Tab-separated table of C-alpha atoms in Angstrom:
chain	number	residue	atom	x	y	z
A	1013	UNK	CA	0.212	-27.677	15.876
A	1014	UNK	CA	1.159	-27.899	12.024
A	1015	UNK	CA	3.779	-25.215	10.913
A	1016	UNK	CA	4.191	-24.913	7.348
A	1017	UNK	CA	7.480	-24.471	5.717
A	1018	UNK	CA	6.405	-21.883	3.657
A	1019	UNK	CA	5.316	-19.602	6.824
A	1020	UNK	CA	8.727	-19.955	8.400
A	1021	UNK	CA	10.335	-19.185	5.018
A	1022	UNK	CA	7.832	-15.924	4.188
A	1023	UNK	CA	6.840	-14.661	7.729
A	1024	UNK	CA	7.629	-11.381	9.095
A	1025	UNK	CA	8.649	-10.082	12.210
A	1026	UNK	CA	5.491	-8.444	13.889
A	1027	UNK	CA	6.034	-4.368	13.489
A	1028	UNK	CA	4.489	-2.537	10.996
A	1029	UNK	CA	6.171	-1.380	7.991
A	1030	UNK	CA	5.307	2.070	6.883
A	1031	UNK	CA	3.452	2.396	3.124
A	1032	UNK	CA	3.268	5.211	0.993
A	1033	UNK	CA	4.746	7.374	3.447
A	1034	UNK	CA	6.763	6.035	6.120
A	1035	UNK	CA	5.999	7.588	9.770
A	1036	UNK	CA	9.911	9.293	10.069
A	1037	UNK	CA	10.990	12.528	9.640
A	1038	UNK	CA	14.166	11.729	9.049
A	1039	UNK	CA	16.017	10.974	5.660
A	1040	UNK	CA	16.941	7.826	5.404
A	1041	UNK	CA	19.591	8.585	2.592
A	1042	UNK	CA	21.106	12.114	3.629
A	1043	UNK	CA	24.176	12.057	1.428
A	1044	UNK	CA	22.516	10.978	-1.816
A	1045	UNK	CA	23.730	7.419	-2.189
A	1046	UNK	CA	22.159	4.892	-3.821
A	1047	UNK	CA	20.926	2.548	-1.502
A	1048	UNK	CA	18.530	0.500	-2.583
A	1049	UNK	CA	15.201	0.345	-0.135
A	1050	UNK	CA	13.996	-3.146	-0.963
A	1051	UNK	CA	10.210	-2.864	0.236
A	1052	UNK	CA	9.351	-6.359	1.777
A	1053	UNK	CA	12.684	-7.621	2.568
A	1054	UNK	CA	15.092	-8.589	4.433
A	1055	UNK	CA	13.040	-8.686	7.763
A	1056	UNK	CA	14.296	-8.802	10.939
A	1057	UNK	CA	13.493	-12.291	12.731
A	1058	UNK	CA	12.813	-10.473	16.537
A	1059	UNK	CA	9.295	-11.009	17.472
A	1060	UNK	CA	8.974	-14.100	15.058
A	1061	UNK	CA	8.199	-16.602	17.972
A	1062	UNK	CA	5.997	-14.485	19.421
A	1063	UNK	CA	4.293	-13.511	16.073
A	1064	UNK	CA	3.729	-17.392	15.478
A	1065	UNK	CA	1.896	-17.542	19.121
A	1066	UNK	CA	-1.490	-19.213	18.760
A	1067	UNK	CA	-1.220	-19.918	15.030
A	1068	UNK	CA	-2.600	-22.817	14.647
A	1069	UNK	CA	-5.903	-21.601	16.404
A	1070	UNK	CA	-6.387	-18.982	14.010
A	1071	UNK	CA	-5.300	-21.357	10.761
A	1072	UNK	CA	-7.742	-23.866	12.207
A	1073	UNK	CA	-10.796	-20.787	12.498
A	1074	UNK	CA	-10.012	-19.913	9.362
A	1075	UNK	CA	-10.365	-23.399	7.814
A	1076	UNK	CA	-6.384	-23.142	6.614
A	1077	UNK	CA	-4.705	-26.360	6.789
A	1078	UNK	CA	-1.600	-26.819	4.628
A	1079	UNK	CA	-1.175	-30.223	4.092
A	1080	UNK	CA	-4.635	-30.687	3.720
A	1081	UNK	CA	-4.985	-27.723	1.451
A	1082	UNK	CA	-2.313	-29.355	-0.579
A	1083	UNK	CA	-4.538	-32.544	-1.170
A	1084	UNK	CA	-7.673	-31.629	-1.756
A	1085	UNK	CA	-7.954	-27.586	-2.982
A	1086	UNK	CA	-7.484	-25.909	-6.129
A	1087	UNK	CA	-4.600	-24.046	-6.583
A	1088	UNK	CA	-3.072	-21.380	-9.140
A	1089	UNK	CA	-0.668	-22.944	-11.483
A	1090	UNK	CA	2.586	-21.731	-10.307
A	1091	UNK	CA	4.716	-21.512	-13.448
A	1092	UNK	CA	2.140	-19.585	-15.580
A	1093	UNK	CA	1.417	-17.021	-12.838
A	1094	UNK	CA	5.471	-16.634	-11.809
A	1095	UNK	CA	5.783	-15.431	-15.658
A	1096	UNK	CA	3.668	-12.697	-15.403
A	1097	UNK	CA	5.857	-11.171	-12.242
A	1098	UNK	CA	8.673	-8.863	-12.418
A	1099	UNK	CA	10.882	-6.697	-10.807
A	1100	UNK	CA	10.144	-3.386	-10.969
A	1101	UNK	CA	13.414	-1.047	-9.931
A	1102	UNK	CA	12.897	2.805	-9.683
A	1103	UNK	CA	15.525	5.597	-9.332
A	1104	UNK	CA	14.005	8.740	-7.532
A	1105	UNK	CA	15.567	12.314	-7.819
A	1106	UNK	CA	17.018	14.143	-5.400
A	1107	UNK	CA	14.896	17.286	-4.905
A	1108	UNK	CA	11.623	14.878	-4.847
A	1109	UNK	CA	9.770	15.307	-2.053
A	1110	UNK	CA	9.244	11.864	-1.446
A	1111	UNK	CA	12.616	11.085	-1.644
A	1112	UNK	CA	13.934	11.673	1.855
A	1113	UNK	CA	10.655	9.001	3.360
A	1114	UNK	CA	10.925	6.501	0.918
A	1115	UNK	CA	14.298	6.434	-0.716
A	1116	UNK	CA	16.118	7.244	-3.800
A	1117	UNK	CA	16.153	3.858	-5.245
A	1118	UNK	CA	13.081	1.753	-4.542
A	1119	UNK	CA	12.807	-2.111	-5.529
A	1120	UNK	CA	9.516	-4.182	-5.346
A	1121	UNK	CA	7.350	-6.589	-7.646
A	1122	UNK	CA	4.531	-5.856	-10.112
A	1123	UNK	CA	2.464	-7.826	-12.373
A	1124	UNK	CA	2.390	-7.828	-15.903
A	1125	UNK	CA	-1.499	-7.091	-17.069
A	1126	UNK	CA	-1.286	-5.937	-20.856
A	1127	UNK	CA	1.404	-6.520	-23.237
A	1128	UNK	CA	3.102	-3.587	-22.314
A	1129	UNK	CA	1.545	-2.669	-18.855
A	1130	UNK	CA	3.023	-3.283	-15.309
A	1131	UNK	CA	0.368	-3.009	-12.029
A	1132	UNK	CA	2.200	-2.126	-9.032
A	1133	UNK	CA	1.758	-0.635	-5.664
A	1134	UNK	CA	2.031	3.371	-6.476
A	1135	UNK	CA	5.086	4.600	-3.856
A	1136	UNK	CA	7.811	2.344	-5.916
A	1137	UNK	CA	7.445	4.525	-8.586
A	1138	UNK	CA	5.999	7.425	-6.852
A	1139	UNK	CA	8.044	11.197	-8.727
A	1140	UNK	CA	10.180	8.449	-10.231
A	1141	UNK	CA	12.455	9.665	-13.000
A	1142	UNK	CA	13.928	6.475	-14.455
A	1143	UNK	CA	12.380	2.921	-14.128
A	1144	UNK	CA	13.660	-0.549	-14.975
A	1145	UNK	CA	11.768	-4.026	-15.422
A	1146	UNK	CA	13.047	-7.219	-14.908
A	1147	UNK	CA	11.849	-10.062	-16.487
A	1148	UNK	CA	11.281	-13.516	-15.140
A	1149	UNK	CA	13.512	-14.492	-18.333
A	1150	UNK	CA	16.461	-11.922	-17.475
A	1151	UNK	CA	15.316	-9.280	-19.970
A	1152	UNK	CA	15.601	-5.729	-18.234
A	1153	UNK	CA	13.238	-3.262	-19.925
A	1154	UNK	CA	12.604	0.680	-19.555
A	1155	UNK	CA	10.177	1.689	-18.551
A	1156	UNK	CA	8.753	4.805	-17.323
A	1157	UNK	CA	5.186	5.704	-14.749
A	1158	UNK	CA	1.895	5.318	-16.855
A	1159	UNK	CA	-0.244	6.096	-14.326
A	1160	UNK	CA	-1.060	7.010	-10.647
A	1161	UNK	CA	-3.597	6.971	-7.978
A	1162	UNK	CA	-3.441	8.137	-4.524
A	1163	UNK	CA	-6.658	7.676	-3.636
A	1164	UNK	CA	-6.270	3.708	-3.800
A	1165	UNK	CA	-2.453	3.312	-4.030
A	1166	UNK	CA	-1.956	1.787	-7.595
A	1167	UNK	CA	0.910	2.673	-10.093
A	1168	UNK	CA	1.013	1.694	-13.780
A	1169	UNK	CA	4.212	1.415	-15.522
A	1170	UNK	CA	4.523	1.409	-19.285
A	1171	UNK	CA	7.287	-0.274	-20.744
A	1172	UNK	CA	9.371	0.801	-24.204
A	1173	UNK	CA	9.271	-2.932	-25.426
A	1174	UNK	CA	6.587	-5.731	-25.121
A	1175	UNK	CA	6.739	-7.795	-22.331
A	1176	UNK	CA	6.234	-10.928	-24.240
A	1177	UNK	CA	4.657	-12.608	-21.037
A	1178	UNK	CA	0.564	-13.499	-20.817
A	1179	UNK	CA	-1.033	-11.189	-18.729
A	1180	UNK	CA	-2.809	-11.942	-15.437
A	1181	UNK	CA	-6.229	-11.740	-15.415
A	1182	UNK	CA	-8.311	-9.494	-13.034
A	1183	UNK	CA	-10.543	-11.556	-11.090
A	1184	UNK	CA	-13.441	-10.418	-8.652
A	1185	UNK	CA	-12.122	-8.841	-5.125
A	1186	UNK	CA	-15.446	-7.957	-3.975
A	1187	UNK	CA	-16.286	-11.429	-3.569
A	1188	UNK	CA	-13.354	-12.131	-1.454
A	1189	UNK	CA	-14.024	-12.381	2.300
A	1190	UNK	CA	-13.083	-13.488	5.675
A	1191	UNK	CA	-11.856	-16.821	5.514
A	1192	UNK	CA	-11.250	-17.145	1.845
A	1193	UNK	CA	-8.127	-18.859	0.471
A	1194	UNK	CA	-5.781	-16.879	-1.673
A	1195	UNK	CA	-2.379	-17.101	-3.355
A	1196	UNK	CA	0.519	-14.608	-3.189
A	1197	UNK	CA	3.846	-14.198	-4.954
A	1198	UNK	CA	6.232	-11.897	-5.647
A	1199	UNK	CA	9.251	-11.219	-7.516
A	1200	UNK	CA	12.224	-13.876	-8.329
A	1201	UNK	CA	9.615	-16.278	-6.244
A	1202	UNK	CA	8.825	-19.167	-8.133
A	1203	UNK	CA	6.261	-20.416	-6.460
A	1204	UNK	CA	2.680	-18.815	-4.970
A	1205	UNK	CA	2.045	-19.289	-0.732
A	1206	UNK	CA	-1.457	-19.967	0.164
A	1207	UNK	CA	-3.138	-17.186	2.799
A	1208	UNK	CA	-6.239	-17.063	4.462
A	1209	UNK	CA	-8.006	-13.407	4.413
A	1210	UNK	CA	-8.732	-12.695	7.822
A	1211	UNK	CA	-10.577	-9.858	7.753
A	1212	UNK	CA	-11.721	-6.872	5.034
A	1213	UNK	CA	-11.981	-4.288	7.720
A	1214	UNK	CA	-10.864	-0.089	6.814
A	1215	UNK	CA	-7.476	0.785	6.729
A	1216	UNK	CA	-6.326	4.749	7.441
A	1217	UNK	CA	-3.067	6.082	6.561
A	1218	UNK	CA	-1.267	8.743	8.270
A	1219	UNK	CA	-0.484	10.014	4.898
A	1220	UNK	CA	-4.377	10.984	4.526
A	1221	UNK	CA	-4.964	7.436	2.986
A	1222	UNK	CA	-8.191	5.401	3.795
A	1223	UNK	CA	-9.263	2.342	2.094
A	1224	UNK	CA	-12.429	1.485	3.071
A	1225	UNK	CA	-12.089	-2.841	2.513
A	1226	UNK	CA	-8.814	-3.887	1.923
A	1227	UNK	CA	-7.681	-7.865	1.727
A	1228	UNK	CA	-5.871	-8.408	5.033
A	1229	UNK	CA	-4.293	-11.971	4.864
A	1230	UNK	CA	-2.173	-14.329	7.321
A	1231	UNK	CA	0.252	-15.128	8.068
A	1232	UNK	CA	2.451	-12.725	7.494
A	1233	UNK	CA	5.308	-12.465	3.994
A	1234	UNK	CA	7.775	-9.868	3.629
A	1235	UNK	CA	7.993	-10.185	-0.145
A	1236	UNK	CA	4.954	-8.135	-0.128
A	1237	UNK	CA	5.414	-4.658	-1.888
A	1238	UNK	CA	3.459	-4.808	-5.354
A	1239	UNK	CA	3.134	-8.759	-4.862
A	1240	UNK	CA	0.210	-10.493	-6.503
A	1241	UNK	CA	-2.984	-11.648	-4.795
A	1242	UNK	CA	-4.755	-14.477	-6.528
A	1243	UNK	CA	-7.851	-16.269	-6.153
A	1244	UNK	CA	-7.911	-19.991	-6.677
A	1245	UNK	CA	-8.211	-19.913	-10.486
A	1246	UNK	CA	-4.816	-17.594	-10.607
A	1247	UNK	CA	-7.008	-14.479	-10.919
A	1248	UNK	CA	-5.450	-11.689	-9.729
A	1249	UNK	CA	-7.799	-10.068	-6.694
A	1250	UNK	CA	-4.920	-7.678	-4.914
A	1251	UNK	CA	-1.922	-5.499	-4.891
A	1252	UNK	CA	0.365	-6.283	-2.077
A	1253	UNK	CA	1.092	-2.941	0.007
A	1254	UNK	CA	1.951	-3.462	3.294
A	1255	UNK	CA	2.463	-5.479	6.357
A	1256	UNK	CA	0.819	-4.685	9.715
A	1257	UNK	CA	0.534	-5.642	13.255
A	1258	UNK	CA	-3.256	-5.817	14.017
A	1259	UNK	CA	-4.819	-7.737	10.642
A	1260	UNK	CA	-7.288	-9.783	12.328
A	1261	UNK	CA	-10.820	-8.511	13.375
A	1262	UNK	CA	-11.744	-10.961	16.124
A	1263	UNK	CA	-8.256	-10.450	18.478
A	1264	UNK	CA	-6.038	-8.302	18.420
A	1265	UNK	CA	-1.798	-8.613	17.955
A	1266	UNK	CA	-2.440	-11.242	14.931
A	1267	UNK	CA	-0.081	-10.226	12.039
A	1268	UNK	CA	-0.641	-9.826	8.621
A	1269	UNK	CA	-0.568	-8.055	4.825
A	1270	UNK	CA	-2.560	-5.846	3.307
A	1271	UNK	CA	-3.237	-5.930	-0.564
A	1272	UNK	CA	-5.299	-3.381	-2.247
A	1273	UNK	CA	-8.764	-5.148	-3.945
A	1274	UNK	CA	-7.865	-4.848	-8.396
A	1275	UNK	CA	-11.849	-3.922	-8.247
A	1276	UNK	CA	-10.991	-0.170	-7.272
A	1277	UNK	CA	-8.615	-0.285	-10.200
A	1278	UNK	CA	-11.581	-1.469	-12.935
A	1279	UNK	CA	-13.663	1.895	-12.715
A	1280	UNK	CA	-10.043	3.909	-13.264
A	1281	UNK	CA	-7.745	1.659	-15.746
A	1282	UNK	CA	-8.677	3.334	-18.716
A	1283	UNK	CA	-8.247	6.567	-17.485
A	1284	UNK	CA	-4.905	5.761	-15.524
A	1285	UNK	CA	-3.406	4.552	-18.519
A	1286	UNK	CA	-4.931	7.787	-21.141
A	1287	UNK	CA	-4.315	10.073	-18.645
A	1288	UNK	CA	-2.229	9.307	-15.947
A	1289	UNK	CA	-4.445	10.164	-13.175
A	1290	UNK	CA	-8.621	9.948	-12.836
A	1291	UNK	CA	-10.834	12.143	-13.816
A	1292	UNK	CA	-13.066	14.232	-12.321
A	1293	UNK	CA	-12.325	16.167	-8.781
A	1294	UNK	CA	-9.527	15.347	-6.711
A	1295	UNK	CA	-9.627	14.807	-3.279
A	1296	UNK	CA	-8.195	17.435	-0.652
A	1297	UNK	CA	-4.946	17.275	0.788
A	1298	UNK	CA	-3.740	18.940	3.774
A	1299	UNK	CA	0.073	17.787	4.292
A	1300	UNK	CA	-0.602	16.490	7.823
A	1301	UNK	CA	-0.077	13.131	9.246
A	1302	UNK	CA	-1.396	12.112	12.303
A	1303	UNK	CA	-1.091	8.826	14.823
A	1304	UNK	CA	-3.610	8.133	17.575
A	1305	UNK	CA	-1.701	8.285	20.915
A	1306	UNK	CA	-3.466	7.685	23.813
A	1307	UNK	CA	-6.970	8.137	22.616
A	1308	UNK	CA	-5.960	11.466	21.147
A	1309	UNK	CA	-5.600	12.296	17.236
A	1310	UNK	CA	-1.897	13.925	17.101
A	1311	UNK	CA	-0.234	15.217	14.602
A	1312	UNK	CA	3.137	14.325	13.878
A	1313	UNK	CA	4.269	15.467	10.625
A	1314	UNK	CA	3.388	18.313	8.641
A	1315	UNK	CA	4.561	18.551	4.614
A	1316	UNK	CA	7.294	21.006	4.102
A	1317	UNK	CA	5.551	23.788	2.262
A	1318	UNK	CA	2.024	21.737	1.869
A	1319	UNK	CA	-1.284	23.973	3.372
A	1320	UNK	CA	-0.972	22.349	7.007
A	1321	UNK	CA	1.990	23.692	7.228
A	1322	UNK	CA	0.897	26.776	5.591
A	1323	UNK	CA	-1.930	27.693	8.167
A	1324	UNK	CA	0.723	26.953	11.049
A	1325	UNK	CA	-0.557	23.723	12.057
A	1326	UNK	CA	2.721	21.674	13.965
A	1327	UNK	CA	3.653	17.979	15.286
A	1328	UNK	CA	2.270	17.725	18.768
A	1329	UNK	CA	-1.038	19.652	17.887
A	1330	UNK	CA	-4.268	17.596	18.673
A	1331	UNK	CA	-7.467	17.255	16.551
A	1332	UNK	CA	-10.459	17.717	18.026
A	1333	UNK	CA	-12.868	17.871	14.610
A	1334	UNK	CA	-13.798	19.087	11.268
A	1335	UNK	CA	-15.483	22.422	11.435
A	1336	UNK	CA	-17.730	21.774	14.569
A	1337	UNK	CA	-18.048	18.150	14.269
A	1338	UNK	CA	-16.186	15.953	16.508
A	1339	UNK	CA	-13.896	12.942	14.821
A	1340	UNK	CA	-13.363	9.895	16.582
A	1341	UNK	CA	-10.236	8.562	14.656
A	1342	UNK	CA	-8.253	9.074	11.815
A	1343	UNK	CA	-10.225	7.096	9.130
A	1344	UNK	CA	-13.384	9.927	10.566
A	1345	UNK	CA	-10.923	12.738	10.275
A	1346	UNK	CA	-10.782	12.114	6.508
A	1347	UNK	CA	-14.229	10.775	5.982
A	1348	UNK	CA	-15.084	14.567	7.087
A	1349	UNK	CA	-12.457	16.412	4.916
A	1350	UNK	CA	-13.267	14.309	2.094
A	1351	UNK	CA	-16.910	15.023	2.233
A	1352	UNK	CA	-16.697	18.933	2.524
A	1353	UNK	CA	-15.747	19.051	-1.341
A	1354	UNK	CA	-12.778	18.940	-3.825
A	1355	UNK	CA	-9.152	19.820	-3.688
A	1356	UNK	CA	-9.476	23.350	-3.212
A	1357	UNK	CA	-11.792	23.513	-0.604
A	1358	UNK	CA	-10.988	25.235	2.577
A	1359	UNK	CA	-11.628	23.061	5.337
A	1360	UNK	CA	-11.428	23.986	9.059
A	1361	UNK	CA	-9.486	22.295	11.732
A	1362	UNK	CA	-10.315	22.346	15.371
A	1363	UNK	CA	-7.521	21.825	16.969
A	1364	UNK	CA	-5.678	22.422	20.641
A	1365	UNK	CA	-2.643	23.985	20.550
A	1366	UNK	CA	-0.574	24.430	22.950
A	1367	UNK	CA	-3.472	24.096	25.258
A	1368	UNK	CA	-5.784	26.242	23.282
A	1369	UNK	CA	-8.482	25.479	21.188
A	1370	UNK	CA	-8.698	26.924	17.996
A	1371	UNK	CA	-10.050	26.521	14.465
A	1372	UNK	CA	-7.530	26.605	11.928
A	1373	UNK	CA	-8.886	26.757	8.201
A	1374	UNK	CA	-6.618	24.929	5.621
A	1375	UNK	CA	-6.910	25.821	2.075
A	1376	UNK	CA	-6.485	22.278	0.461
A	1377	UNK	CA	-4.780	21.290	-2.770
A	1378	UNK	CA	-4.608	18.401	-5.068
A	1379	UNK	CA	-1.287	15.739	-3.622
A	1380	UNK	CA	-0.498	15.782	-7.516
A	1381	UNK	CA	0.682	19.028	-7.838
A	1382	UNK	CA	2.535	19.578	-4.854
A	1383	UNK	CA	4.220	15.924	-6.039
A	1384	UNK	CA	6.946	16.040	-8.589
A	1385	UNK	CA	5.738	14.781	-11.814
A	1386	UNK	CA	7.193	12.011	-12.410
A	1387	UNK	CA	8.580	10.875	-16.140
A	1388	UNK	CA	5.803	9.626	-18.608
A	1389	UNK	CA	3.405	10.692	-16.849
């Protein structure tokens, strides 16, 4: 079995890191300091050995083979598309609501698409007051949150001087599937690692986030917040967001990413960047986050002040369906909010409570106003 150097160097242990908004309760940063939550690093190597169990069947289902990969395949060139990374560095304040899940001071990558323009994965910058870019070349620019989108993760950032690096192109992410072979890298990397996509299969949230084909790739990096996916030809296809245990769709326990396909950013850019949000309706947000435990949808975490909260909905409450339809998991729990109407709507919960069933009706709201706004936008 063939172990590449680059997999030992990037791999991950295999527990899933929380996105957008991390599974705790608790504050990670209680007394206001300013540590710095580095998404994507600094691992822990328990689990590695077992993560790396049965690699090289998967590698060799997949078609992946390093050192033959190396020989024969195209490849993005490394020093044009290391240019076009940076460092993106956020400060958060205190009172933001997101501040006590993901941190004060967030640091990940992002990828340089306009002269001006920084694509990254939305919760770096998410109610983010003050934002700083780093350069490949040293140069550390302001910057401040162009645009965001919580219906497919992205955040733009805007800087206050011209990046004076080429842009990455956007390439096609529709036409990437199972067993393609793609490129990542992040920040202060400066070279890509070659993945194979193992599966495009939905992704739910417990932060009411659904994505109905992400890019799963393996094996695992943990430089992978707002890292770029490439195609072959240094196109840029993804957004890296998160890692996670289960990637694979044929067995189970295989380790992975998840990047977010650039093709759900095409139909929004314009209006990310003139705007700072979509058009048109927004969808409804409850406040509620829920985790399937033992074949039951639970929640276990309500907003502070969102509508769940609101209509007295509590951790340890189960959901039993939309209105009088049944759900079967989380990613059907939203597909049925989602598809009774617009932020605004009321939508009814069926829920047992404390061992009674009842139908609670939540009046929803748009995430972006109960967010802080952050500056720029």
């Amino acid at each position: 079995m063939v172990i590449s150097t680059l997999l030992l160097q990037r791999s991950a242990a295999v527990h899933p890191v929380p996105g957008p908004e991390p599974r705790s309760d608790s504050d990670p940063d209680p007394s206001g300091s300013k540590a710095v939550h580095r998404f994507g690093r600094g691992l822990p190597a328990r689990g590695l050995v077992r993560a790396l169990a049965g690699i090289g069947l998967l590698l060799a289902a997949a078609g992946f083979s390093p050192a033959r990969a190396a020989e024969t395949s195209q490849a993005p060139d490394d020093t044009r598309v290391a240019a076009s990374l940076v460092r993106v560095e956020a400060s958060i304040p205190h009172d933001a609501t997101t501040a006590g899940v993901l941190g004060r001071e967030r640091m990940g990558s992002g990828v340089i698409i306009g002269p001006d323009v920084v694509l990254t994965i939305g919760y770096l910058v998410l109610e983010a007051d003050d934002i700083q870019i780093l350069t490949p070349r040293g140069r550390r620019i302001p910057a401040s949150v162009a645009g965001y989108d919580h219906a497919t993760g992205f955040g733009l950032v805007r800087t206050v001087l011209p990046l004076q690096s080429a842009p990455l192109e956007l390439g096609d992410s529709d036409i990437i599937d199972e067993r393609s072979k793609v490129f990542t890298i992040g920040q202060s990397e400066a070279g890509t690692t070659e993945l194979v996509v193992v599966s495009r299969k939905p992704f739910s949230g417990s932060w009411e986030y659904l994505l109905e084909r992400p890019i799963y790739t393996f094996p695992p990096v943990n430089n992978w917040s707002g890292s770029a996916l490439l195609d072959t030809q240094g196109r840029l296809v993804g957004i890296g967001s998160l890692i996670v245990r289960d990637a694979a769709t044929d067995r189970a326990g295989v380790p992975g990413n998840l990047f977010v396909p650039v093709n759900l950013l095409k139909p929004i850019l314009t209006e990310l960047l003139d705007r700072g949000q979509r058009s048109g309706p927004a969808q409804p947000w409850l406040g509620i986050s829920t985790e399937s435990v033992r074949g039951n949808l639970m929640v276990t975490r309500v907003a502070k002040g969102g509508p769940a909260e609101g209509a007295g909905i509590g951790p340890g409450d189960i959901v039993i369906g939309v209105g009088e339809v049944p759900v079967s998991d989380q990613a059907d729990f939203y597909r049925r909010v989602w598809e009774l109407g617009p932020a605004g709507t009321a939508i009814p919960i069926r829920l047992l409570q404390q061992g009674t069933l009842r139908t609670v009706v939540v009046q929803s709201v748009d995430r972006a106003d109960y967010l802080r706004k952050p500056a720029g936008v």
